[in-house]
Amino acid sequence: MSSNRLPSKATFQHLRELRGLLLQLHKALLESERVEYERFNGPVQSRGEFFQLVIGHEWFNWLRPISQYIVQIDEAMSAKEPMTLSTANALLDDGRSLLHSLQAGTPSEQRYHQAIQRDPEIASMHAEVLKLLG
């Protein structure tokens, strides 16, 4: 049964690379959103204040699915039971649907698209992630 097969080393490495790129992308998105937030709301005074904003302010809500996706990858890769091929493929499929960028999509997709448009570094990372996702 192919769904219970273990992913190849290449697939596992693919997920590991994806996770690393997503962490970089997430960090860049957080910083980009911080700049935008501060443009409208004034300076954030500390890391603690920024952390509280990220976890609790609606401005940053759209980033949570990316955080949750990274956690899903972490959990699958560190689970006591070996990851199955179907789990690995499902994670890759989830990434493809999560990161598509549509100008006239959901509010989250619109915010993501805006970040890509305003920041060449984010656009480059987005392209790398999509290339890795295939």
mmCIF file of C-alpha atoms in Angstrom:
data_model
loop_
_atom_site.group_PDB
_atom_site.id
_atom_site.type_symbol
_atom_site.label_atom_id
_atom_site.label_comp_id
_atom_site.label_asym_id
_atom_site.label_seq_id
_atom_site.Cartn_x
_atom_site.Cartn_y
_atom_site.Cartn_z
ATOM 1 C CA MET A 1 0.000 0.000 0.000
ATOM 2 C CA SER A 2 1.771 3.156 -1.203
ATOM 3 C CA SER A 3 0.199 5.456 1.394
ATOM 4 C CA ASN A 4 2.034 3.615 4.185
ATOM 5 C CA ARG A 5 5.401 3.675 2.468
ATOM 6 C CA LEU A 6 8.100 5.843 3.927
ATOM 7 C CA PRO A 7 9.098 8.910 1.947
ATOM 8 C CA SER A 8 12.389 8.712 0.123
ATOM 9 C CA LYS A 9 15.418 10.472 1.578
ATOM 10 C CA ALA A 10 14.994 13.008 -1.221
ATOM 11 C CA THR A 11 11.385 13.732 -0.188
ATOM 12 C CA PHE A 12 12.380 14.052 3.451
ATOM 13 C CA GLN A 13 15.254 16.393 2.468
ATOM 14 C CA HIS A 14 12.786 18.320 0.311
ATOM 15 C CA LEU A 15 10.590 18.931 3.375
ATOM 16 C CA ARG A 16 13.619 19.912 5.449
ATOM 17 C CA GLU A 17 14.668 22.460 2.799
ATOM 18 C CA LEU A 18 11.095 23.719 2.544
ATOM 19 C CA ARG A 19 10.955 24.212 6.301
ATOM 20 C CA GLY A 20 14.186 26.239 6.245
ATOM 21 C CA LEU A 21 12.967 28.456 3.414
ATOM 22 C CA LEU A 22 9.599 28.928 5.106
ATOM 23 C CA LEU A 23 11.293 30.055 8.311
ATOM 24 C CA GLN A 24 13.266 32.655 6.352
ATOM 25 C CA LEU A 25 10.158 33.755 4.476
ATOM 26 C CA HIS A 26 8.124 33.964 7.688
ATOM 27 C CA LYS A 27 10.799 36.083 9.367
ATOM 28 C CA ALA A 28 10.929 38.438 6.366
ATOM 29 C CA LEU A 29 7.122 38.673 6.305
ATOM 30 C CA LEU A 30 7.041 39.495 10.022
ATOM 31 C CA GLU A 31 9.593 42.256 9.572
ATOM 32 C CA SER A 32 7.803 43.628 6.515
ATOM 33 C CA GLU A 33 4.493 43.661 8.367
ATOM 34 C CA ARG A 34 6.139 45.319 11.362
ATOM 35 C CA VAL A 35 7.296 48.155 9.118
ATOM 36 C CA GLU A 36 3.797 48.512 7.680
ATOM 37 C CA TYR A 37 2.219 48.330 11.143
ATOM 38 C CA GLU A 38 4.561 51.048 12.443
ATOM 39 C CA ARG A 39 3.729 53.278 9.457
ATOM 40 C CA PHE A 40 0.111 53.353 10.600
ATOM 41 C CA ASN A 41 0.404 52.886 14.375
ATOM 42 C CA GLY A 42 3.753 54.295 15.435
ATOM 43 C CA PRO A 43 6.888 52.518 16.614
ATOM 44 C CA VAL A 44 6.847 49.203 18.425
ATOM 45 C CA GLN A 45 8.892 49.773 21.578
ATOM 46 C CA SER A 46 10.306 46.320 22.317
ATOM 47 C CA ARG A 47 10.596 42.714 21.198
ATOM 48 C CA GLY A 48 8.072 41.797 23.874
ATOM 49 C CA GLU A 49 5.551 44.288 22.545
ATOM 50 C CA PHE A 50 6.135 43.025 19.006
ATOM 51 C CA PHE A 51 5.677 39.414 20.130
ATOM 52 C CA GLN A 52 2.381 40.337 21.798
ATOM 53 C CA LEU A 53 1.244 42.062 18.610
ATOM 54 C CA VAL A 54 2.173 39.054 16.472
ATOM 55 C CA ILE A 55 0.241 36.601 18.629
ATOM 56 C CA GLY A 56 -2.714 38.822 19.468
ATOM 57 C CA HIS A 57 -3.265 41.695 17.040
ATOM 58 C CA GLU A 58 -5.511 41.250 14.027
ATOM 59 C CA TRP A 59 -2.896 43.007 11.837
ATOM 60 C CA PHE A 60 -0.731 39.879 11.983
ATOM 61 C CA ASN A 61 -3.532 37.254 11.871
ATOM 62 C CA TRP A 62 -2.876 36.421 8.236
ATOM 63 C CA LEU A 63 0.613 35.121 9.107
ATOM 64 C CA ARG A 64 -0.641 32.460 11.516
ATOM 65 C CA PRO A 65 -1.398 29.823 8.849
ATOM 66 C CA ILE A 66 2.246 29.978 7.746
ATOM 67 C CA SER A 67 3.388 29.553 11.360
ATOM 68 C CA GLN A 68 0.989 26.648 11.806
ATOM 69 C CA TYR A 69 2.206 25.028 8.593
ATOM 70 C CA ILE A 70 5.826 25.183 9.780
ATOM 71 C CA VAL A 71 4.725 23.544 13.040
ATOM 72 C CA GLN A 72 2.930 20.801 11.063
ATOM 73 C CA ILE A 73 6.152 20.051 9.190
ATOM 74 C CA ASP A 74 8.116 20.022 12.456
ATOM 75 C CA GLU A 75 5.646 17.675 14.108
ATOM 76 C CA ALA A 76 5.587 15.278 11.151
ATOM 77 C CA MET A 77 9.369 15.202 10.932
ATOM 78 C CA SER A 78 9.879 14.638 14.649
ATOM 79 C CA ALA A 79 7.020 12.212 15.319
ATOM 80 C CA LYS A 80 7.848 8.919 16.999
ATOM 81 C CA GLU A 81 6.201 7.040 14.155
ATOM 82 C CA PRO A 82 8.019 7.406 10.839
ATOM 83 C CA MET A 83 6.376 9.779 8.401
ATOM 84 C CA THR A 84 4.522 8.033 5.576
ATOM 85 C CA LEU A 85 4.798 8.964 1.932
ATOM 86 C CA SER A 86 1.156 10.086 1.944
ATOM 87 C CA THR A 87 1.836 12.395 4.909
ATOM 88 C CA ALA A 88 4.870 13.892 3.164
ATOM 89 C CA ASN A 89 2.911 14.410 -0.049
ATOM 90 C CA ALA A 90 -0.016 15.921 1.866
ATOM 91 C CA LEU A 91 2.350 18.386 3.550
ATOM 92 C CA LEU A 92 3.768 19.417 0.181
ATOM 93 C CA ASP A 93 0.232 19.806 -1.225
ATOM 94 C CA ASP A 94 -0.742 21.915 1.801
ATOM 95 C CA GLY A 95 2.237 24.177 1.125
ATOM 96 C CA ARG A 96 1.238 24.635 -2.505
ATOM 97 C CA SER A 97 -2.274 25.710 -1.589
ATOM 98 C CA LEU A 98 -1.149 27.870 1.332
ATOM 99 C CA LEU A 99 1.364 29.961 -0.561
ATOM 100 C CA HIS A 100 -0.346 30.757 -3.799
ATOM 101 C CA SER A 101 -0.596 34.456 -4.267
ATOM 102 C CA LEU A 102 -3.783 35.797 -5.808
ATOM 103 C CA GLN A 103 -4.333 39.496 -6.129
ATOM 104 C CA ALA A 104 -8.119 39.163 -5.796
ATOM 105 C CA GLY A 105 -8.269 36.361 -3.251
ATOM 106 C CA THR A 106 -8.975 36.112 0.430
ATOM 107 C CA PRO A 107 -7.767 38.910 2.719
ATOM 108 C CA SER A 108 -4.782 36.728 3.681
ATOM 109 C CA GLU A 109 -3.900 36.095 0.042
ATOM 110 C CA GLN A 110 -4.196 39.815 -0.674
ATOM 111 C CA ARG A 111 -1.870 40.682 2.225
ATOM 112 C CA TYR A 112 0.627 38.073 1.066
ATOM 113 C CA HIS A 113 0.465 39.414 -2.474
ATOM 114 C CA GLN A 114 1.038 42.974 -1.190
ATOM 115 C CA ALA A 115 4.104 41.841 0.775
ATOM 116 C CA ILE A 116 5.496 40.159 -2.348
ATOM 117 C CA GLN A 117 4.905 43.325 -4.357
ATOM 118 C CA ARG A 118 6.537 45.716 -1.889
ATOM 119 C CA ASP A 119 9.588 43.649 -0.916
ATOM 120 C CA PRO A 120 11.926 42.105 -3.514
ATOM 121 C CA GLU A 121 13.477 39.845 -0.848
ATOM 122 C CA ILE A 122 10.063 38.360 -0.050
ATOM 123 C CA ALA A 123 9.318 37.987 -3.765
ATOM 124 C CA SER A 124 12.584 36.096 -4.222
ATOM 125 C CA MET A 125 11.932 33.801 -1.237
ATOM 126 C CA HIS A 126 8.367 33.213 -2.443
ATOM 127 C CA ALA A 127 9.737 32.147 -5.834
ATOM 128 C CA GLU A 128 12.245 29.803 -4.160
ATOM 129 C CA VAL A 129 9.524 28.189 -2.048
ATOM 130 C CA LEU A 130 7.249 27.733 -5.054
ATOM 131 C CA LYS A 131 10.121 26.240 -7.051
ATOM 132 C CA LEU A 132 10.810 23.806 -4.220
ATOM 133 C CA LEU A 133 7.118 22.909 -4.024
ATOM 134 C CA GLY A 134 7.113 22.222 -7.780
#
